[in-house]
mmCIF file of C-alpha atoms and ligand atoms in Angstrom:
data_model
loop_
_atom_site.group_PDB
_atom_site.id
_atom_site.type_symbol
_atom_site.label_atom_id
_atom_site.label_comp_id
_atom_site.label_asym_id
_atom_site.label_seq_id
_atom_site.Cartn_x
_atom_site.Cartn_y
_atom_site.Cartn_z
ATOM 1 C CA UNK W 19 0.000 0.000 0.000
ATOM 2 C CA UNK W 20 1.112 3.541 -0.739
ATOM 3 C CA UNK W 21 0.693 5.786 2.284
ATOM 4 C CA UNK W 22 2.893 8.805 1.732
ATOM 5 C CA UNK W 23 0.933 9.781 -1.331
ATOM 6 C CA UNK W 24 1.777 13.474 -1.034
ATOM 7 C CA UNK W 25 5.385 12.593 -1.881
ATOM 8 C CA UNK W 26 4.488 10.950 -5.148
ATOM 9 C CA UNK W 27 4.968 12.418 -8.595
ATOM 10 C CA UNK W 28 3.340 11.538 -11.855
ATOM 11 C CA UNK W 29 6.158 11.248 -14.387
ATOM 12 C CA UNK W 30 5.655 11.177 -18.144
ATOM 13 C CA UNK W 31 8.388 10.554 -20.708
ATOM 14 C CA UNK W 32 7.290 11.327 -24.270
ATOM 15 C CA UNK W 33 9.813 10.031 -26.782
ATOM 16 C CA UNK W 34 9.678 9.634 -30.544
ATOM 17 C CA UNK W 35 8.968 5.906 -30.098
ATOM 18 C CA UNK W 36 7.506 5.307 -26.629
ATOM 19 C CA UNK W 37 5.352 7.200 -24.186
ATOM 20 C CA UNK W 38 5.972 6.140 -20.591
ATOM 21 C CA UNK W 39 3.863 7.116 -17.599
ATOM 22 C CA UNK W 40 4.684 6.320 -13.973
ATOM 23 C CA UNK W 41 4.074 7.060 -10.321
ATOM 24 C CA UNK W 42 7.439 7.686 -8.651
ATOM 25 C CA UNK W 43 8.181 8.207 -4.959
ATOM 26 C CA UNK W 44 10.810 10.533 -3.517
ATOM 27 C CA UNK W 45 13.388 7.755 -3.405
ATOM 28 C CA UNK W 46 13.028 7.202 -7.132
ATOM 29 C CA UNK W 47 11.037 4.029 -6.744
ATOM 30 C CA UNK W 48 8.654 3.419 -9.619
ATOM 31 C CA UNK W 49 5.356 2.411 -8.046
ATOM 32 C CA UNK W 50 3.427 1.857 -11.289
ATOM 33 C CA UNK W 51 4.326 2.275 -14.938
ATOM 34 C CA UNK W 52 2.699 2.129 -18.390
ATOM 35 C CA UNK W 53 4.452 2.055 -21.756
ATOM 36 C CA UNK W 54 2.665 2.641 -25.072
ATOM 37 C CA UNK W 55 3.849 3.582 -28.565
ATOM 38 C CA UNK W 56 3.779 7.355 -29.006
ATOM 39 C CA UNK W 57 1.005 8.320 -31.399
ATOM 40 C CA UNK W 58 2.480 9.366 -34.746
ATOM 41 C CA UNK W 59 -0.599 10.207 -36.784
ATOM 42 C CA UNK W 60 -3.337 12.745 -36.215
ATOM 43 C CA UNK W 61 -4.615 16.195 -37.107
ATOM 44 C CA UNK W 62 -2.059 17.975 -34.876
ATOM 45 C CA UNK W 63 0.418 17.572 -32.024
ATOM 46 C CA UNK W 64 -2.503 17.989 -29.579
ATOM 47 C CA UNK W 65 -3.113 14.314 -30.033
ATOM 48 C CA UNK W 66 0.121 13.537 -28.136
ATOM 49 C CA UNK W 67 -1.109 15.485 -25.096
ATOM 50 C CA UNK W 68 -4.453 13.702 -25.369
ATOM 51 C CA UNK W 69 -2.620 10.379 -25.359
ATOM 52 C CA UNK W 70 -0.579 11.427 -22.289
ATOM 53 C CA UNK W 71 -3.786 12.518 -20.478
ATOM 54 C CA UNK W 72 -5.364 9.125 -21.233
ATOM 55 C CA UNK W 73 -2.308 7.279 -19.903
ATOM 56 C CA UNK W 74 -2.165 9.401 -16.728
ATOM 57 C CA UNK W 75 -5.860 8.711 -16.073
ATOM 58 C CA UNK W 76 -5.227 5.017 -16.617
ATOM 59 C CA UNK W 77 -2.349 4.909 -14.142
ATOM 60 C CA UNK W 78 -4.320 6.884 -11.546
ATOM 61 C CA UNK W 79 -7.292 4.550 -11.997
ATOM 62 C CA UNK W 80 -5.218 1.356 -11.845
ATOM 63 C CA UNK W 81 -3.075 2.339 -8.850
ATOM 64 C CA UNK W 82 -5.827 3.830 -6.721
ATOM 65 C CA UNK W 83 -3.470 6.674 -5.729
ATOM 66 C CA UNK W 84 -5.420 9.898 -5.330
ATOM 67 C CA UNK W 85 -2.807 12.387 -4.063
ATOM 68 C CA UNK W 86 0.275 13.478 -5.949
ATOM 69 C CA UNK W 87 2.446 16.558 -5.924
ATOM 70 C CA UNK W 88 2.314 17.294 -9.642
ATOM 71 C CA UNK W 89 3.167 16.093 -13.107
ATOM 72 C CA UNK W 90 6.686 16.170 -14.561
ATOM 73 C CA UNK W 91 7.053 15.688 -18.288
ATOM 74 C CA UNK W 92 10.200 14.761 -20.150
ATOM 75 C CA UNK W 93 9.723 15.273 -23.875
ATOM 76 C CA UNK W 94 11.808 14.851 -27.017
ATOM 77 C CA UNK W 95 13.221 18.315 -27.683
ATOM 78 C CA UNK W 96 13.823 20.955 -28.615
ATOM 79 C CA UNK W 97 11.299 22.474 -26.221
ATOM 80 C CA UNK W 98 9.901 25.965 -25.812
ATOM 81 C CA UNK W 99 9.529 26.372 -22.036
ATOM 82 C CA UNK W 100 7.393 29.540 -22.347
ATOM 83 C CA UNK W 101 4.875 27.778 -24.545
ATOM 84 C CA UNK W 102 5.254 24.551 -22.521
ATOM 85 C CA UNK W 103 5.628 22.608 -25.749
ATOM 86 C CA UNK W 104 7.983 20.617 -27.934
ATOM 87 C CA UNK W 105 8.708 22.534 -31.130
ATOM 88 C CA UNK W 106 9.850 20.949 -34.417
ATOM 89 C CA UNK W 107 11.079 17.763 -32.719
ATOM 90 C CA UNK W 108 13.082 15.839 -35.376
ATOM 91 C CA UNK W 109 11.954 12.478 -33.958
ATOM 92 C CA UNK W 110 8.207 13.139 -33.808
ATOM 93 C CA UNK W 111 5.723 13.610 -36.639
ATOM 94 C CA UNK W 112 4.330 16.967 -35.491
ATOM 95 C CA UNK W 113 5.734 20.469 -35.703
ATOM 96 C CA UNK W 114 4.199 21.659 -32.436
ATOM 97 C CA UNK W 115 3.350 19.443 -29.458
ATOM 98 C CA UNK W 116 1.655 21.391 -26.632
ATOM 99 C CA UNK W 117 2.075 19.742 -23.212
ATOM 100 C CA UNK W 118 1.770 21.999 -20.171
ATOM 101 C CA UNK W 119 -1.507 23.815 -20.980
ATOM 102 C CA UNK W 120 -3.606 20.743 -21.851
ATOM 103 C CA UNK W 121 -2.299 18.767 -18.826
ATOM 104 C CA UNK W 122 -2.884 21.683 -16.414
ATOM 105 C CA UNK W 123 -6.372 22.199 -17.738
ATOM 106 C CA UNK W 124 -7.212 18.523 -17.319
ATOM 107 C CA UNK W 125 -5.668 17.796 -13.900
ATOM 108 C CA UNK W 126 -5.421 21.268 -12.261
ATOM 109 C CA UNK W 127 -2.103 20.518 -10.535
ATOM 110 C CA UNK W 128 1.433 21.855 -11.235
ATOM 111 C CA UNK W 129 2.943 20.621 -14.495
ATOM 112 C CA UNK W 130 6.666 20.865 -15.306
ATOM 113 C CA UNK W 131 8.397 20.216 -18.598
ATOM 114 C CA UNK W 132 11.994 19.599 -19.686
ATOM 115 C CA UNK W 133 13.632 18.185 -22.744
ATOM 116 C CA UNK W 134 14.312 14.483 -22.285
ATOM 117 C CA UNK W 135 18.108 14.765 -22.108
ATOM 118 C CA UNK W 136 18.053 17.425 -19.394
ATOM 119 C CA UNK W 137 15.494 15.270 -17.571
ATOM 120 C CA UNK W 138 17.939 12.370 -18.037
ATOM 121 C CA UNK W 139 20.814 14.121 -16.278
ATOM 122 C CA UNK W 140 18.459 15.131 -13.453
ATOM 123 C CA UNK W 141 17.375 11.501 -13.102
ATOM 124 C CA UNK W 142 21.016 10.354 -12.971
ATOM 125 C CA UNK W 143 21.934 13.046 -10.419
ATOM 126 C CA UNK W 144 19.164 12.145 -7.994
ATOM 127 C CA UNK W 145 18.632 8.446 -8.514
ATOM 128 C CA UNK W 146 21.520 7.060 -10.599
ATOM 129 C CA UNK W 147 25.295 6.936 -11.001
ATOM 130 C CA UNK W 148 25.555 10.748 -10.826
ATOM 131 C CA UNK W 149 24.532 11.007 -7.140
ATOM 132 C CA UNK W 150 27.994 11.775 -5.771
ATOM 133 C CA UNK W 151 29.041 14.126 -8.577
ATOM 134 C CA UNK W 152 28.733 17.924 -8.779
ATOM 135 C CA UNK W 153 29.657 17.880 -12.475
ATOM 136 C CA UNK W 154 28.082 15.321 -14.743
ATOM 137 C CA UNK W 155 26.842 14.858 -18.277
ATOM 138 C CA UNK W 156 24.161 12.450 -19.483
ATOM 139 C CA UNK W 157 24.393 11.456 -23.130
ATOM 140 C CA UNK W 158 21.515 9.689 -24.796
ATOM 141 C CA UNK W 159 22.337 7.616 -27.842
ATOM 142 C CA UNK W 160 19.055 6.426 -29.315
ATOM 143 C CA UNK W 161 17.217 7.425 -32.505
ATOM 144 C CA UNK W 162 19.045 10.744 -32.039
ATOM 145 C CA UNK W 163 21.916 11.926 -29.815
ATOM 146 C CA UNK W 164 21.337 14.434 -27.042
ATOM 147 C CA UNK W 165 22.727 15.495 -23.715
ATOM 148 C CA UNK W 166 22.094 17.137 -20.388
ATOM 149 C CA UNK W 167 24.685 18.691 -18.092
ATOM 150 C CA UNK W 168 24.990 19.617 -14.428
ATOM 151 C CA UNK W 169 27.880 21.997 -13.680
ATOM 152 C CA UNK W 170 28.825 22.860 -10.091
ATOM 153 C CA UNK W 171 25.512 21.295 -9.030
ATOM 154 C CA UNK W 172 23.540 23.587 -11.354
ATOM 155 C CA UNK W 173 21.310 22.094 -13.984
ATOM 156 C CA UNK W 174 22.263 23.845 -17.219
ATOM 157 C CA UNK W 175 19.070 24.903 -18.985
ATOM 158 C CA UNK W 176 20.322 27.385 -21.574
ATOM 159 C CA UNK W 177 18.297 30.262 -22.979
ATOM 160 C CA UNK W 178 15.438 28.122 -24.199
ATOM 161 C CA UNK W 179 15.767 24.992 -22.043
ATOM 162 C CA UNK W 180 17.950 23.189 -24.583
ATOM 163 C CA UNK W 181 21.509 23.478 -23.255
ATOM 164 C CA UNK W 182 23.875 20.607 -24.123
ATOM 165 C CA UNK W 183 22.328 19.690 -27.478
ATOM 166 C CA UNK W 184 25.610 17.888 -28.029
ATOM 167 C CA UNK W 185 24.312 15.713 -30.890
ATOM 168 C CA UNK W 186 24.615 18.813 -33.041
ATOM 169 C CA UNK W 187 28.268 19.492 -32.318
ATOM 170 C CA UNK W 188 30.413 19.069 -35.427
ATOM 171 C CA UNK W 189 32.633 15.984 -35.328
ATOM 172 C CA UNK W 190 33.543 15.446 -38.979
ATOM 173 C CA UNK W 191 34.176 17.190 -42.292
ATOM 174 C CA UNK W 192 35.535 14.232 -44.286
ATOM 175 C CA UNK W 193 32.165 12.570 -44.951
ATOM 176 C CA UNK W 194 30.254 15.812 -44.308
ATOM 177 C CA UNK W 195 26.930 14.034 -43.722
ATOM 178 C CA UNK W 196 23.748 16.142 -43.510
ATOM 179 C CA UNK W 197 22.091 16.003 -40.078
ATOM 180 C CA UNK W 198 18.467 15.054 -39.409
ATOM 181 C CA UNK W 199 18.053 18.473 -37.744
ATOM 182 C CA UNK W 200 18.220 19.956 -41.237
ATOM 183 C CA UNK W 201 20.469 22.740 -39.964
ATOM 184 C CA UNK W 202 23.964 21.500 -40.549
ATOM 185 C CA UNK W 203 26.477 18.906 -41.660
ATOM 186 C CA UNK W 204 29.022 16.810 -39.839
ATOM 187 C CA UNK W 205 26.933 16.731 -36.644
ATOM 188 C CA UNK W 206 27.537 13.803 -34.253
ATOM 189 C CA UNK W 207 23.889 12.685 -34.568
ATOM 190 C CA UNK W 208 24.284 12.328 -38.360
ATOM 191 C CA UNK W 209 26.791 9.470 -37.831
ATOM 192 C CA UNK W 210 26.336 7.711 -34.524
ATOM 193 C CA UNK W 211 22.636 7.724 -33.599
ATOM 194 C CA UNK W 212 20.594 4.562 -34.047
ATOM 195 C CA UNK W 213 18.959 6.017 -37.167
ATOM 196 C CA UNK W 214 22.258 7.229 -38.647
ATOM 197 C CA UNK W 215 24.641 4.323 -38.083
ATOM 198 C CA UNK W 216 23.356 2.254 -41.076
ATOM 199 C CA UNK W 217 23.452 5.345 -43.359
ATOM 200 C CA UNK W 218 26.981 6.131 -42.226
ATOM 201 C CA UNK W 219 28.001 2.497 -42.809
ATOM 202 C CA UNK W 220 26.703 2.667 -46.417
ATOM 203 C CA UNK W 221 28.537 5.886 -47.200
ATOM 204 C CA UNK W 222 31.719 4.736 -45.470
ATOM 205 C CA UNK W 223 31.687 1.411 -47.413
ATOM 206 C CA UNK W 224 31.161 3.254 -50.716
ATOM 207 C CA UNK W 225 33.969 5.650 -49.855
ATOM 208 C CA UNK W 226 36.335 2.749 -49.096
ATOM 209 C CA UNK W 227 35.127 0.925 -52.256
ATOM 210 C CA UNK W 228 34.176 -2.050 -50.128
ATOM 211 C CA UNK W 229 31.604 -4.579 -51.228
ATOM 212 C CA UNK W 230 29.630 -5.101 -48.056
ATOM 213 C CA UNK W 231 26.204 -6.360 -47.175
ATOM 214 C CA UNK W 232 24.313 -3.210 -46.294
ATOM 215 C CA UNK W 233 22.532 -3.432 -42.957
ATOM 216 C CA UNK W 234 19.296 -1.540 -42.453
ATOM 217 C CA UNK W 235 19.530 -1.354 -38.665
ATOM 218 C CA UNK W 236 22.220 -0.389 -36.164
ATOM 219 C CA UNK W 237 21.401 -3.603 -34.276
ATOM 220 C CA UNK W 238 22.596 -5.712 -37.239
ATOM 221 C CA UNK W 239 25.905 -3.817 -37.347
ATOM 222 C CA UNK W 240 26.606 -4.386 -33.657
ATOM 223 C CA UNK W 241 25.691 -8.040 -34.064
ATOM 224 C CA UNK W 242 28.174 -8.322 -36.955
ATOM 225 C CA UNK W 243 30.850 -6.789 -34.696
ATOM 226 C CA UNK W 244 30.130 -9.427 -32.056
ATOM 227 C CA UNK W 245 30.444 -12.042 -34.833
ATOM 228 C CA UNK W 246 33.837 -10.503 -35.730
ATOM 229 C CA UNK W 247 32.836 -9.592 -39.290
ATOM 230 C CA UNK W 248 35.997 -8.052 -40.765
ATOM 231 C CA UNK W 249 34.447 -5.183 -42.719
ATOM 232 C CA UNK W 250 32.181 -4.217 -39.836
ATOM 233 C CA UNK W 251 35.148 -4.252 -37.438
ATOM 234 C CA UNK W 252 36.893 -1.814 -39.772
ATOM 235 C CA UNK W 253 33.785 0.380 -39.798
ATOM 236 C CA UNK W 254 33.805 0.389 -35.992
ATOM 237 C CA UNK W 255 37.252 2.023 -36.066
ATOM 238 C CA UNK W 256 35.723 4.882 -38.091
ATOM 239 C CA UNK W 257 32.649 5.083 -35.855
ATOM 240 C CA UNK W 258 35.031 5.071 -32.874
ATOM 241 C CA UNK W 259 36.726 8.201 -34.234
ATOM 242 C CA UNK W 260 33.356 9.951 -34.507
ATOM 243 C CA UNK W 261 32.257 8.942 -30.989
ATOM 244 C CA UNK W 262 35.721 9.750 -29.624
ATOM 245 C CA UNK W 263 35.484 13.277 -31.036
ATOM 246 C CA UNK W 264 31.948 13.698 -29.691
ATOM 247 C CA UNK W 265 32.941 12.592 -26.195
ATOM 248 C CA UNK W 266 36.143 14.710 -26.347
ATOM 249 C CA UNK W 267 33.989 17.762 -27.165
ATOM 250 C CA UNK W 268 31.766 16.998 -24.179
ATOM 251 C CA UNK W 269 34.773 16.695 -21.852
ATOM 252 C CA UNK W 270 36.288 19.946 -23.152
ATOM 253 C CA UNK W 271 32.963 21.793 -22.816
ATOM 254 C CA UNK W 272 31.859 20.625 -19.347
ATOM 255 C CA UNK W 273 34.896 19.118 -17.527
ATOM 256 C CA UNK W 274 32.604 16.503 -15.918
ATOM 257 C CA UNK W 275 33.489 14.027 -13.169
ATOM 258 C CA UNK W 276 31.328 11.423 -14.859
ATOM 259 C CA UNK W 277 29.673 10.891 -18.235
ATOM 260 C CA UNK W 278 26.705 8.530 -18.215
ATOM 261 C CA UNK W 279 25.462 7.004 -21.453
ATOM 262 C CA UNK W 280 21.800 6.088 -21.884
ATOM 263 C CA UNK W 281 19.371 5.540 -24.763
ATOM 264 C CA UNK W 282 18.681 2.355 -26.732
ATOM 265 C CA UNK W 283 22.027 2.237 -28.617
ATOM 266 C CA UNK W 284 24.099 2.722 -25.465
ATOM 267 C CA UNK W 285 21.972 0.362 -23.381
ATOM 268 C CA UNK W 286 22.224 -2.478 -25.903
ATOM 269 C CA UNK W 287 25.687 -1.895 -27.407
ATOM 270 C CA UNK W 288 27.391 0.652 -25.159
ATOM 271 C CA UNK W 289 30.263 -1.760 -24.446
ATOM 272 C CA UNK W 290 31.150 -1.776 -28.166
ATOM 273 C CA UNK W 291 30.567 1.954 -28.597
ATOM 274 C CA UNK W 292 32.923 2.707 -25.708
ATOM 275 C CA UNK W 293 35.568 0.137 -26.648
ATOM 276 C CA UNK W 294 36.162 1.913 -29.975
ATOM 277 C CA UNK W 295 35.472 5.459 -28.772
ATOM 278 C CA UNK W 296 37.945 5.287 -25.879
ATOM 279 C CA UNK W 297 40.888 4.863 -28.283
ATOM 280 C CA UNK W 298 40.004 8.250 -29.737
ATOM 281 C CA UNK W 299 39.218 10.387 -26.701
ATOM 282 C CA UNK W 300 41.610 13.343 -26.352
ATOM 283 C CA UNK W 301 43.503 13.430 -23.068
ATOM 284 C CA UNK W 302 43.586 17.229 -22.910
ATOM 285 C CA UNK W 303 41.645 17.334 -19.611
ATOM 286 C CA UNK W 304 41.623 14.715 -16.873
ATOM 287 C CA UNK W 305 39.424 11.889 -18.093
ATOM 288 C CA UNK W 306 36.092 11.483 -16.318
ATOM 289 C CA UNK W 307 34.491 8.173 -15.443
ATOM 290 C CA UNK W 308 32.411 7.008 -18.404
ATOM 291 C CA UNK W 309 29.600 4.565 -17.638
ATOM 292 C CA UNK W 310 26.488 3.050 -19.131
ATOM 293 C CA UNK W 311 23.378 4.122 -17.202
ATOM 294 C CA UNK W 312 22.159 1.679 -14.586
ATOM 295 C CA UNK W 313 18.727 3.327 -14.661
ATOM 296 C CA UNK W 314 18.175 1.754 -18.064
ATOM 297 C CA UNK W 315 15.443 3.423 -20.043
ATOM 298 C CA UNK W 316 14.082 5.173 -16.940
ATOM 299 C CA UNK W 317 16.580 8.061 -16.510
ATOM 300 C CA UNK W 318 14.366 10.716 -18.185
ATOM 301 C CA UNK W 319 11.243 9.372 -16.448
ATOM 302 C CA UNK W 320 12.958 9.617 -13.054
ATOM 303 C CA UNK W 321 14.196 13.109 -13.951
ATOM 304 C CA UNK W 322 10.600 14.066 -14.707
ATOM 305 C CA UNK W 323 9.685 12.883 -11.203
ATOM 306 C CA UNK W 324 12.600 14.838 -9.692
ATOM 307 C CA UNK W 325 11.254 18.056 -11.268
ATOM 308 C CA UNK W 326 8.028 17.617 -9.311
ATOM 309 C CA UNK W 327 9.610 16.534 -6.047
ATOM 310 C CA UNK W 328 11.608 19.795 -5.977
ATOM 311 C CA UNK W 329 14.901 18.050 -6.305
ATOM 312 C CA UNK W 330 16.433 20.090 -9.088
HETATM 313 ZN ZN1 ZN N 19 22.152 18.434 -36.316
#
């Protein structure tokens, strides 16, 4: 039974693929959780908020909990904190996804919003491997690449709530790949995100004049590495340079004590990503610890709860 209901938060994590809803207590314990596929079709982005409202009602109904401090929402960025919305998110099908207003109107309790990577670093700081650190960076490697940073215990928000959009740092000019953000070339996300790895493999193989079977998913590439496929192992050296540059940029920018990697690519294949990246990380500053998240997929969800429980 849940007694200290006033110390519970409703946490929602709206990603390009999944929408997660949970009740979380102040120790970061997930009391109840739902996962559904994020709606991708509809007349407008309002439909995402409607889906979130439906999921929150479901979790309230199922758990029987009636008192909660508020709703924290982690959403695929970039966000506009003044409008309480996600705006032009590259990994969702809508240009404008309003969150705060529709949730406040429905539930009449405080609603907080952050982009999912900043929520991720908050989750790691309060409930994960970042607890003991004053300076930490969370990197998500999933369909895209993003980050969140805490410097001297301060959560870096940036002017519009999108500080540490590290996936859009430039890491290459040789292949000069266009980024899914549509705003630049050579960005880290254009090479090393789950969506980009197969595209990068194709272009790299063509460039090296290699006849290779062309994988359609990052998963297949990592599997080929585990099977010691020679061409794929060679590709990993190139991918390692890209990830090494990305991580070197992060170290130079934030001087963190720890970097924590989350997101589907890191959670399934982070050992391989790091094995090849580490050879290429510049030793200009003292190297931080670099770890795969032990919160699994829940870092942003727990960060969303931390927003509500006044832990930021
Ligand atoms: Zn970009």
